[in-house]
Coordinates of C-alpha atoms in Angstrom, one line a residue:
X27 CA -18.2 10.4 2.3
X28 CA -19.0 9.1 -1.2
X29 CA -22.2 7.0 -1.4
X30 CA -20.4 4.2 -3.1
X31 CA -17.5 3.9 -0.7
X32 CA -16.7 0.3 -0.1
X33 CA -18.5 -0.9 -3.2
X34 CA -16.9 -2.6 -6.1
X35 CA -15.5 -0.5 -8.9
X36 CA -17.6 -0.2 -12.0
X37 CA -16.4 0.3 -15.7
X38 CA -17.1 4.2 -15.3
X39 CA -14.5 4.3 -12.5
X40 CA -11.7 2.8 -14.5
X41 CA -9.0 4.9 -16.2
X42 CA -8.2 4.6 -20.0
X43 CA -4.7 3.3 -19.9
X44 CA -4.0 4.1 -23.5
X45 CA -4.9 7.7 -22.9
X46 CA -2.8 7.8 -19.7
X47 CA 0.3 6.4 -21.5
X48 CA -0.3 8.7 -24.6
X49 CA -0.4 11.7 -22.3
X50 CA 3.0 10.6 -20.7
X51 CA 4.7 11.3 -24.0
X52 CA 2.5 14.0 -25.7
X53 CA 1.9 16.5 -23.0
X54 CA 4.7 18.8 -22.2
X55 CA 4.6 20.6 -18.7
X56 CA 4.5 24.3 -18.5
X57 CA 7.6 25.4 -16.6
X58 CA 5.7 28.5 -15.3
X59 CA 2.9 26.4 -13.9
X60 CA 3.7 25.4 -10.2
X61 CA 1.2 22.5 -10.5
X62 CA 3.4 21.1 -13.4
X63 CA 6.7 21.5 -11.7
X64 CA 8.8 18.7 -10.1
X65 CA 8.0 18.8 -6.4
X66 CA 9.5 16.2 -4.0
X67 CA 7.2 15.7 -1.0
X68 CA 7.8 13.1 1.8
X69 CA 7.6 10.4 -0.9
X70 CA 9.2 11.8 -4.0
X71 CA 7.6 13.6 -7.0
X72 CA 3.9 12.5 -7.7
X73 CA 1.4 13.5 -10.3
X74 CA -0.6 12.3 -13.3
X75 CA 0.4 12.5 -16.9
X76 CA -3.2 13.7 -17.7
X77 CA -2.5 16.8 -15.7
X78 CA 1.0 17.6 -17.1
X79 CA 2.4 16.6 -13.7
X80 CA 4.1 13.3 -14.4
X81 CA 5.4 13.1 -18.0
X82 CA 8.4 12.1 -20.0
X83 CA 9.9 15.6 -19.5
X84 CA 9.6 15.3 -15.6
X85 CA 11.3 11.9 -15.6
X86 CA 14.0 12.8 -17.9
X87 CA 14.8 16.0 -16.1
X88 CA 14.6 14.4 -12.7
X89 CA 16.9 11.5 -13.7
X90 CA 19.4 13.9 -15.1
X91 CA 19.3 15.8 -11.9
X92 CA 20.0 12.6 -9.9
X93 CA 22.9 11.8 -12.3
X94 CA 24.4 15.2 -11.5
X95 CA 23.7 14.8 -7.8
X96 CA 25.4 11.4 -7.7
X97 CA 28.5 12.8 -9.5
X98 CA 28.7 15.7 -7.0
X99 CA 28.5 13.3 -4.1
X100 CA 30.9 10.7 -5.6
X101 CA 28.2 7.9 -5.7
X102 CA 29.6 5.7 -8.6
X103 CA 28.3 2.3 -7.6
X104 CA 25.3 0.5 -9.0
X105 CA 21.9 2.4 -9.0
X106 CA 19.0 0.0 -8.4
X107 CA 15.7 0.7 -10.1
X108 CA 12.4 -0.8 -8.9
X109 CA 8.9 0.0 -10.1
X110 CA 5.4 -0.9 -9.0
X111 CA 2.2 -1.8 -10.9
X112 CA 0.9 1.6 -11.7
X113 CA 0.4 2.2 -15.5
X114 CA 2.9 5.1 -15.5
X115 CA 5.7 3.2 -13.7
X116 CA 6.7 1.2 -16.9
X117 CA 7.3 4.2 -19.2
X118 CA 8.9 6.1 -16.4
X119 CA 11.4 3.3 -15.8
X120 CA 12.2 3.3 -19.5
X121 CA 12.9 7.1 -19.6
X122 CA 15.0 6.8 -16.5
X123 CA 17.1 4.0 -18.0
X124 CA 17.7 5.9 -21.2
X125 CA 19.1 8.9 -19.3
X126 CA 21.1 6.8 -16.8
X127 CA 22.8 4.7 -19.5
X128 CA 23.6 7.7 -21.6
X129 CA 25.4 9.0 -18.5
X130 CA 27.4 5.8 -18.0
X131 CA 25.6 4.6 -14.9
X132 CA 25.8 1.1 -13.7
X133 CA 22.1 0.3 -13.8
X134 CA 20.5 -2.7 -12.2
X135 CA 16.8 -3.5 -12.9
X136 CA 14.6 -6.5 -11.9
X137 CA 16.1 -9.6 -13.7
X138 CA 12.6 -11.0 -14.3
X139 CA 11.4 -7.7 -15.9
X140 CA 8.8 -7.5 -13.2
X141 CA 7.5 -5.4 -10.2
X142 CA 9.7 -4.6 -7.2
X143 CA 8.5 -3.7 -3.8
X144 CA 10.0 -0.6 -2.2
X145 CA 11.6 -2.5 0.7
X146 CA 13.3 -4.9 -1.8
X147 CA 15.1 -1.9 -3.4
X148 CA 16.1 -0.6 0.0
X149 CA 17.5 -4.0 1.0
X150 CA 19.4 -4.3 -2.3
X151 CA 21.1 -0.9 -1.8
X152 CA 22.1 -1.7 1.8
X153 CA 23.5 -5.2 0.9
X154 CA 25.4 -3.7 -1.9
X155 CA 26.8 -1.2 0.5
X156 CA 28.1 -3.9 2.9
X157 CA 25.2 -4.9 5.2
X158 CA 25.7 -8.5 6.2
X159 CA 29.3 -8.6 5.1
X160 CA 32.3 -9.0 7.5
X161 CA 33.1 -5.3 6.9
X162 CA 29.6 -4.1 7.6
X163 CA 27.7 -1.1 6.3
X164 CA 29.8 1.5 4.3
X165 CA 28.6 5.0 3.6
X166 CA 31.7 6.6 2.1
X167 CA 34.3 5.8 -0.4
X168 CA 34.0 4.5 -4.0
X169 CA 31.4 2.1 -5.3
X170 CA 28.5 3.3 -3.2
X171 CA 25.1 2.2 -4.4
X172 CA 21.8 4.0 -4.4
X173 CA 18.5 3.6 -6.1
X174 CA 15.3 4.9 -7.7
X175 CA 11.8 3.7 -6.8
X176 CA 9.0 4.4 -9.3
X177 CA 5.8 4.5 -7.4
X178 CA 3.1 6.9 -6.3
X179 CA 2.4 4.4 -3.4
X180 CA -1.4 3.9 -2.7
X181 CA -2.4 6.8 -5.0
X182 CA -5.2 6.2 -7.7
X183 CA -4.3 4.4 -11.0
X184 CA -4.0 7.7 -12.9
X185 CA -0.9 8.8 -10.9
X186 CA 2.7 8.1 -11.1
X187 CA 5.5 8.6 -8.6
X188 CA 9.3 8.8 -8.7
X189 CA 11.6 9.0 -5.6
X190 CA 15.4 8.7 -5.0
X191 CA 16.9 6.6 -2.3
X192 CA 20.6 7.5 -1.5
X193 CA 23.2 5.0 -0.1
X194 CA 21.5 4.9 3.3
X195 CA 18.8 2.9 1.5
X196 CA 15.9 5.0 2.8
X197 CA 14.0 8.1 1.4
X198 CA 16.3 11.0 0.5
X199 CA 16.3 14.0 2.9
X200 CA 15.7 17.5 1.8
X201 CA 19.4 18.2 1.4
X202 CA 19.2 15.8 -1.6
X203 CA 15.6 16.3 -2.8
X204 CA 15.7 20.1 -2.8
X205 CA 18.9 20.0 -5.0
X206 CA 17.4 17.5 -7.4
X207 CA 14.0 19.1 -7.7
X208 CA 15.6 22.5 -8.3
X209 CA 17.9 21.2 -11.0
X210 CA 15.1 19.2 -12.6
X211 CA 12.9 22.3 -12.8
X212 CA 15.8 24.3 -14.3
X213 CA 16.2 21.6 -17.0
X214 CA 12.4 21.7 -17.7
X215 CA 12.7 25.4 -18.2
X216 CA 15.9 25.5 -20.3
X217 CA 15.3 22.5 -22.5
X218 CA 14.7 19.0 -21.3
X219 CA 14.9 17.7 -24.8
X220 CA 18.6 18.4 -24.8
X221 CA 19.2 15.9 -22.1
X222 CA 21.5 13.1 -23.2
X223 CA 19.7 9.8 -23.8
X224 CA 20.2 6.4 -25.4
X225 CA 17.2 4.8 -27.2
X226 CA 15.6 2.2 -24.8
X227 CA 16.1 -0.8 -27.1
X228 CA 19.8 0.0 -27.1
X229 CA 19.9 1.1 -23.5
X230 CA 18.3 -2.1 -22.0
X231 CA 21.2 -4.2 -23.5
X232 CA 23.5 -2.2 -21.3
X233 CA 21.7 -2.6 -18.0
X234 CA 22.3 -5.5 -15.6
X235 CA 19.5 -7.7 -14.2
X236 CA 19.2 -8.1 -10.5
X237 CA 17.1 -10.7 -8.7
X238 CA 15.4 -8.4 -6.1
X239 CA 12.9 -11.2 -5.1
X240 CA 15.6 -13.8 -4.4
X241 CA 17.6 -11.5 -2.3
X242 CA 14.6 -10.3 -0.3
X243 CA 12.9 -13.7 0.3
X244 CA 16.1 -15.5 1.2
X245 CA 16.9 -12.9 3.8
X246 CA 13.5 -12.9 5.4
X247 CA 14.5 -15.8 7.8
X248 CA 16.7 -13.1 9.6
X249 CA 13.4 -11.2 10.4
X250 CA 10.6 -13.6 11.0
X251 CA 10.2 -16.8 13.1
X252 CA 8.9 -18.9 10.2
X253 CA 9.4 -22.2 12.2
X254 CA 6.8 -20.9 14.7
X255 CA 4.3 -20.0 12.1
X256 CA 4.8 -23.3 10.4
X257 CA 4.5 -25.4 13.6
X258 CA 1.3 -23.5 14.7
X259 CA -0.2 -23.8 11.3
X260 CA -1.2 -20.2 11.1
X261 CA -3.4 -19.7 8.0
X262 CA -2.5 -16.5 6.2
X263 CA -4.5 -14.8 3.4
X264 CA -2.3 -12.2 1.7
X265 CA -3.9 -9.7 -0.7
X266 CA -1.3 -7.7 -2.7
X267 CA -4.2 -5.4 -3.8
X268 CA -2.8 -5.7 -7.3
X269 CA 0.6 -4.3 -6.2
X270 CA 4.3 -5.2 -6.4
X271 CA 4.2 -7.9 -3.8
X272 CA 2.1 -10.1 -6.0
X273 CA 5.0 -12.4 -7.1
X274 CA 6.7 -12.3 -3.7
X275 CA 4.0 -14.0 -1.6
X276 CA 3.8 -17.3 -3.3
X277 CA 7.6 -17.5 -3.2
X278 CA 7.6 -16.7 0.5
X279 CA 5.0 -19.5 1.1
X280 CA 7.0 -22.0 -1.0
X281 CA 10.4 -21.1 0.5
X282 CA 9.4 -21.4 4.1
X283 CA 6.6 -24.0 3.9
X284 CA 3.9 -21.8 5.5
X285 CA 0.1 -22.0 4.9
X286 CA -0.3 -18.8 2.9
X287 CA -2.8 -18.1 0.2
X288 CA -2.4 -15.2 -2.3
X289 CA -6.1 -14.0 -2.1
X290 CA -6.0 -12.0 -5.4
X291 CA -3.0 -12.6 -7.8
X292 CA -4.5 -10.2 -10.5
X293 CA -2.5 -7.2 -11.7
X294 CA -4.3 -4.7 -13.9
X295 CA -3.3 -0.9 -14.0
X296 CA -6.9 0.0 -14.0
X297 CA -7.4 -1.9 -10.7
X298 CA -11.0 -3.1 -11.6
X299 CA -11.1 -5.5 -8.7
X300 CA -10.8 -2.9 -6.0
X301 CA -13.6 -1.5 -3.9
X302 CA -13.9 2.4 -3.8
X303 CA -12.2 4.4 -1.2
X304 CA -14.0 6.9 1.1
X305 CA -14.2 9.6 -1.8
X306 CA -15.3 7.3 -4.5
X307 CA -11.8 6.9 -6.0
X308 CA -9.8 3.7 -6.5
X309 CA -7.0 3.9 -4.1
X310 CA -4.8 1.0 -3.0
X311 CA -4.9 2.1 0.7
X312 CA -4.5 -1.0 2.8
X313 CA -5.4 1.0 6.0
X314 CA -8.7 2.1 4.6
X315 CA -11.8 0.0 5.6
X316 CA -13.4 1.0 2.3
X317 CA -10.4 0.0 0.0
X318 CA -10.1 -3.2 2.1
X319 CA -13.8 -4.0 2.1
X320 CA -13.5 -7.2 0.0
X321 CA -10.8 -8.7 2.4
X322 CA -12.8 -7.5 5.4
X323 CA -15.9 -9.3 4.1
X324 CA -13.9 -12.5 3.6
X325 CA -12.9 -12.4 7.2
X326 CA -16.4 -12.2 8.7
X327 CA -16.9 -15.4 10.7
X328 CA -19.6 -17.7 9.3
X329 CA -22.4 -19.2 11.4
X330 CA -20.0 -21.6 13.1
X331 CA -17.5 -18.9 13.8
X332 CA -15.0 -20.0 11.1
X333 CA -13.0 -17.9 8.8
X334 CA -10.9 -18.9 5.8
X335 CA -7.7 -17.5 7.4
X336 CA -6.4 -16.9 10.9
X337 CA -4.9 -13.5 9.6
X338 CA -5.5 -11.7 6.4
X339 CA -3.2 -8.9 5.2
X340 CA -3.0 -6.2 2.5
X341 CA -0.3 -4.1 0.9
X342 CA -0.4 -1.0 -1.2
X343 CA 0.9 -0.8 -4.8
X344 CA 4.6 -0.6 -3.8
X345 CA 4.2 -2.8 -0.7
X346 CA 5.6 -0.5 1.8
X347 CA 2.4 -0.3 3.8
X348 CA 0.6 -3.0 5.7
X349 CA -3.1 -3.8 6.5
X350 CA -4.0 -6.4 9.2
X351 CA -7.4 -8.1 9.3
X352 CA -8.2 -10.4 12.2
X353 CA -11.4 -12.6 12.7
X354 CA -12.2 -11.0 16.0
X355 CA -11.4 -7.3 15.2
X356 CA -11.6 -6.8 11.5
X357 CA -9.3 -4.3 10.0
X358 CA -7.0 -3.0 12.7
X359 CA -6.4 0.7 13.2
X360 CA -2.7 1.2 12.1
X361 CA -1.9 2.9 15.5
X362 CA -3.3 -0.1 17.3
X363 CA -1.2 -2.6 15.4
X364 CA 1.9 -0.5 15.7
X365 CA 1.5 -0.5 19.5
X366 CA 1.0 -4.3 19.5
X367 CA 4.0 -4.9 17.1
X368 CA 6.3 -2.7 19.3
X369 CA 5.4 -4.5 22.5
X370 CA 5.8 -8.0 21.0
X371 CA 9.1 -7.3 19.2
X372 CA 10.8 -5.6 22.2
X373 CA 9.8 -8.6 24.3
X374 CA 10.7 -11.3 21.7
X375 CA 14.0 -10.1 20.2
X376 CA 16.8 -10.8 22.6
X377 CA 19.4 -10.0 20.0
X378 CA 18.3 -6.3 20.0
X379 CA 20.5 -3.8 22.0
X380 CA 19.2 -2.6 25.4
X381 CA 19.6 0.9 24.1
X382 CA 17.4 0.5 21.0
X383 CA 14.5 3.0 21.1
X384 CA 11.1 3.2 19.4
X385 CA 10.7 5.7 16.6
X386 CA 7.3 7.2 16.0
X387 CA 6.0 10.2 14.2
X388 CA 4.5 13.0 16.3
X389 CA 1.1 12.4 14.8
X390 CA 1.0 8.7 15.9
X391 CA -1.0 7.6 18.9
X392 CA 0.2 8.3 22.3
X393 CA -0.8 4.7 23.2
X394 CA 2.5 3.9 21.7
X395 CA 4.2 6.2 24.3
X396 CA 2.4 4.4 27.1
X397 CA 3.3 1.0 25.7
X398 CA 7.0 1.9 25.3
X399 CA 7.1 3.4 28.9
X400 CA 5.6 0.0 30.1
X401 CA 8.4 -1.9 28.5
X402 CA 11.1 0.3 29.7
X403 CA 12.2 1.7 26.4
X404 CA 12.7 5.2 25.0
X405 CA 10.4 6.9 22.5
X406 CA 12.1 8.8 19.7
X407 CA 9.4 11.1 18.4
X408 CA 10.2 12.7 15.0
X409 CA 8.3 14.8 12.3
X410 CA 6.2 13.1 9.7
X411 CA 8.3 11.3 7.1
X412 CA 10.0 7.9 7.3
X413 CA 13.4 9.5 6.4
X414 CA 13.7 10.6 10.0
X415 CA 14.0 7.0 11.2
X416 CA 16.9 6.2 8.8
X417 CA 19.9 7.2 10.9
X418 CA 18.6 5.2 14.0
X419 CA 17.7 2.1 11.9
X420 CA 21.2 2.1 10.4
X421 CA 22.9 2.1 13.8
X422 CA 20.5 0.0 15.7
X423 CA 19.6 3.0 17.9
X424 CA 16.1 2.6 16.8
X425 CA 14.7 -1.0 16.9
X426 CA 11.3 0.0 15.3
X427 CA 10.2 2.9 13.3
X428 CA 6.6 3.4 12.5
X429 CA 4.1 5.9 11.1
X430 CA 0.4 6.3 11.7
X431 CA -0.2 5.8 8.0
X432 CA 0.6 2.0 8.3
X433 CA 4.3 2.2 7.4
X434 CA 7.0 0.7 9.5
X435 CA 10.3 -1.3 9.5
X436 CA 12.4 -2.9 12.2
X437 CA 15.8 -4.6 12.8
X438 CA 16.8 -8.0 12.1
X439 CA 16.7 -10.6 14.9
X440 CA 20.4 -10.0 15.6
X441 CA 19.8 -6.3 15.9
X442 CA 21.2 -5.0 12.6
X443 CA 19.6 -3.1 9.9
X444 CA 17.0 -4.7 7.6
X445 CA 15.5 -1.9 5.5
X446 CA 15.5 1.9 5.9
X447 CA 12.4 2.2 3.9
X448 CA 8.9 1.1 5.1
X449 CA 8.2 -2.7 4.6
X450 CA 4.7 -3.8 4.5
X451 CA 5.5 -7.5 4.0
X452 CA 7.4 -8.0 7.3
X453 CA 4.7 -6.2 9.2
X454 CA 2.1 -8.6 7.6
X455 CA 4.3 -11.7 8.5
X456 CA 5.0 -10.4 11.9
X457 CA 1.2 -10.6 12.6
X458 CA 1.4 -14.3 11.7
X459 CA 4.3 -14.7 14.1
X460 CA 2.5 -13.0 16.9
X461 CA -0.5 -15.4 16.6
X462 CA 1.9 -18.4 16.4
X463 CA 3.9 -17.4 19.5
X464 CA 1.3 -15.9 21.7
X465 CA -1.7 -17.8 20.7
X466 CA -3.6 -14.5 20.4
X467 CA -4.6 -12.3 17.5
X468 CA -3.0 -8.8 17.3
X469 CA -6.4 -7.3 17.9
X470 CA -6.9 -9.4 21.1
X471 CA -3.5 -8.2 22.3
X472 CA -4.6 -4.6 21.5
X473 CA -7.5 -5.1 23.8
X474 CA -5.1 -6.1 26.6
X475 CA -3.1 -3.0 26.0
X476 CA -6.3 -0.9 26.2
X477 CA -7.2 -2.5 29.6
X478 CA -3.6 -1.6 30.8
X479 CA -3.1 1.8 29.3
X480 CA -6.5 3.2 28.4
X481 CA -8.6 3.6 25.3
X482 CA -8.2 6.5 23.1
X483 CA -10.2 8.2 20.3
X484 CA -8.0 9.4 17.3
X485 CA -8.9 11.2 14.2
X486 CA -7.7 13.6 11.6
X487 CA -9.7 16.4 10.1
X488 CA -9.0 19.3 7.7
X489 CA -9.5 23.0 8.2
X490 CA -9.4 25.7 5.5
X491 CA -6.3 27.8 5.3
X492 CA -4.9 30.3 2.7
X493 CA -1.4 29.9 1.3
X494 CA -0.2 32.7 3.6
X495 CA -1.7 31.0 6.7
X496 CA -0.1 27.7 5.8
X497 CA 3.2 29.3 5.4
X498 CA 2.8 31.0 8.8
X499 CA 1.7 27.8 10.4
X500 CA 4.8 26.1 9.3
X501 CA 6.9 28.9 10.9
X502 CA 5.2 29.2 14.3
X503 CA 7.1 29.4 17.6
X504 CA 5.8 28.1 21.0
X505 CA 5.4 31.7 22.1
X506 CA 2.8 32.3 19.4
X507 CA 0.4 30.0 21.4
X508 CA -1.2 32.0 24.2
X509 CA -3.7 29.5 25.3
X510 CA -3.0 27.7 28.6
X511 CA -5.8 25.1 28.5
X512 CA -7.2 22.7 25.9
X513 CA -10.6 21.0 26.3
X514 CA -10.5 21.5 30.0
X515 CA -7.0 20.4 30.6
X516 CA -3.9 22.4 31.3
X517 CA -1.5 22.5 28.3
X518 CA 1.7 20.8 29.3
X519 CA 3.7 21.3 26.0
X520 CA 3.8 23.4 22.9
X521 CA 6.0 21.8 20.2
X522 CA 7.3 23.1 16.9
X523 CA 10.4 20.9 17.0
X524 CA 10.2 17.2 17.4
X525 CA 11.4 16.1 20.7
X526 CA 13.2 13.0 19.3
X527 CA 15.6 14.9 17.0
X528 CA 14.8 18.6 17.5
X529 CA 13.9 18.8 13.8
X530 CA 11.2 21.3 12.7
X531 CA 7.8 19.7 12.5
X532 CA 6.5 22.2 10.0
X533 CA 3.5 23.0 12.2
X534 CA 2.4 22.8 15.9
X535 CA 1.7 20.2 18.4
X536 CA -0.1 21.0 21.7
X537 CA -0.1 18.4 24.5
X538 CA -2.2 17.9 27.7
X539 CA -2.2 15.1 30.3
X540 CA -4.8 13.0 28.3
X541 CA -5.0 14.6 24.9
X542 CA -3.1 16.4 22.1
X543 CA -3.5 17.9 18.7
X544 CA -1.0 18.6 15.9
X545 CA -1.6 21.0 13.0
X546 CA 0.3 20.8 9.8
X547 CA -0.3 22.5 6.5
X548 CA -1.2 20.4 3.5
X549 CA 1.3 20.4 0.7
X550 CA -1.4 20.0 -2.0
X551 CA -4.5 21.8 -0.8
X552 CA -5.5 25.0 0.9
X553 CA -6.1 23.4 4.1
X554 CA -4.2 22.3 7.3
X555 CA -4.5 19.0 8.8
X556 CA -5.5 18.6 12.5
X557 CA -4.5 15.3 14.1
X558 CA -5.9 14.7 17.4
X559 CA -6.3 12.1 20.2
X560 CA -8.0 11.9 23.5
X561 CA -7.9 9.2 26.2
X562 CA -11.2 10.7 27.6
X563 CA -13.4 9.5 24.7
X564 CA -14.8 10.6 21.4
X565 CA -16.7 13.6 22.8
X566 CA -13.6 15.0 24.4
X567 CA -11.7 14.5 21.1
X568 CA -14.4 16.5 19.3
X569 CA -13.9 19.3 21.8
X570 CA -10.1 19.0 21.3
X571 CA -10.5 19.4 17.6
X572 CA -12.8 22.4 17.8
X573 CA -10.5 24.2 20.3
X574 CA -7.6 23.3 18.2
X575 CA -8.9 25.4 15.4
X576 CA -9.3 28.3 17.7
X577 CA -5.8 27.9 19.1
X578 CA -4.3 27.8 15.7
X579 CA -6.3 30.8 14.5
X580 CA -5.1 32.8 17.5
X581 CA -1.5 31.8 16.9
X582 CA -1.7 32.7 13.2
X583 CA -3.2 36.2 14.1
X584 CA -0.5 36.9 16.8

C-alpha cells in the first residue's frame, strides 16, 4: 500500500501530455518485442505510447485488421466510433478514421466532437441493427453495424485502449480478437506504413456525425423509473471522475427533471483532481475507496447527520463501471451492490420473462448465488469477461449480467436488450430508483441480505508464478487436484469449466459448503490471482487463501 493512497494528486504525479502525444507518433514498436505487440485481453488492446505499446503503428495496423475482418464477415453497415477522455484516445480516433475512410467504410463519430461512454456505442450498434424496431434485432444479412471503442477503461492517464465491438454490440470474442490481433501484428512486422490512409483533414469530411448522447438519454426511460425518483425527491451526486459521462449527467437531469448534481464537471487528461489509488497511481477506478476518497468524504454525515446527497455515484473513464456511495454505508463493495441490484430488479420488473436468469462471473461473490436462489431464479456462472453475457442479454435469457469489478448491464423494463456492454450510468441511476421505491439505501438492503443469507469475507491476492506455471494453470483438469479438503471443509466441486456455459475458465475454482477460491494466471505479470470468499469470517478466508496456494502448487506439480 502506498503511503499517499487516497490523498490528492500532486504535480509530480501528473503526466506530461505533450510527451505522451509526441511518443504516440514518434515511437515505432519493435515487432520482435512481445511487450510492444498488439494483444487483445478481455477489454481490447491496451498500453502506453511511452512504452512503445500504444502508438500510431498499433492503431493503424489494428484498424486495418478490423477492416479486413469486417470484409470477411460481410459487415458492411456503419461502424460507430466512440472515445473516452484519456489523452491518447483523440489521436487514436484520428488514426482509425484515416484508415477506415481510406477503405471506404461508413464511419459514424460523435456529432458534437466529444466523448462517448462505452454503453452509448453498444446501444447505437444494437439500434442500428434493429433493436426497438418492428422487425427486431438482426444479426445477419447486409448492412450490419459494428463499432470501435477507444478507451483503456480505468487505467492511468498514460495509457490508451482500443477495442472492437461486433454487431452483437458487446465485446468481441476470441474468434474475432485472435484474428484481428494476429493480422495487426503481421502488419506491424511487414510494413504498417504501407497501410492505405486518407489524411485526417480530408477524412473527417467523409465521416457522418451521430448523436450518441441523444439516443442514449432518450432511451433511458425504458430502463429506469424516473417518475419514482422525481416524486421521492432523491438527491443524486454524480461524479464522472473526469470521464466520458461528464456531458451525459446534466442532460439526464434536465431531460427527466431529477435532482442530480454533477459533482465534478472537469475534464483534464492529466486527472489532477483525482486522489491516488492504492499503489500511488492515478487510476479512475470507481470501485476503489482510494480513488473515490473525495466523493466518500463528501458523503460523511455532518454533526446533524445530514449529507449533500441521498446517493453519490462514480464512473470510470469510459463509464462502463459504477461506484455507489451511501450516507450509511460509504462506498459499497461491488459484489454487495450487485446482489442488491439483482434482488430489486427481479422483484420490480414484471415485464421480464420468467425464464430470465442471472449472469455472474465465477469470481463474483456467492452471496449472489444465495440471493438468486432466494428469488427462485437461475444463476448462469461464466468465466471472467463481459463477452460471456452477450448471448443471454440479446435473447433475454439473462436479465442481469454483472462482474465483481463493478461492471453490469440489464434488460429494459419490457425484457428486451438494452446494451451488451457494461453500463455504469444505469447502475448508478438504479441506486436512486431503489431508494425512491423502497425507502432504503442499497447498503441498508445489503444488511438485510446479510441477515438472511450470511456475511462473507471476500478478497483477491496474488501469488508468484513463472510463465510455464501460468500456462499449466490455464490448462489444468479437475483430476490434477488431489486435495479433498479446504480449510477444514470437504471440497464439493473442482471446476476448470464454467458451469453456466461450459467454457474454459483459464484456471481453477475449488468449492466447499461455505467457501471457495479461484486461481487464474495474470495476463501481464508473473503472478496468478487467487480470488477467495468465506461465509465463516476473515480468519477462515485467510486459511482458504493459504491452503489455495498449496492446492495450486500440488496441482501444478502433478
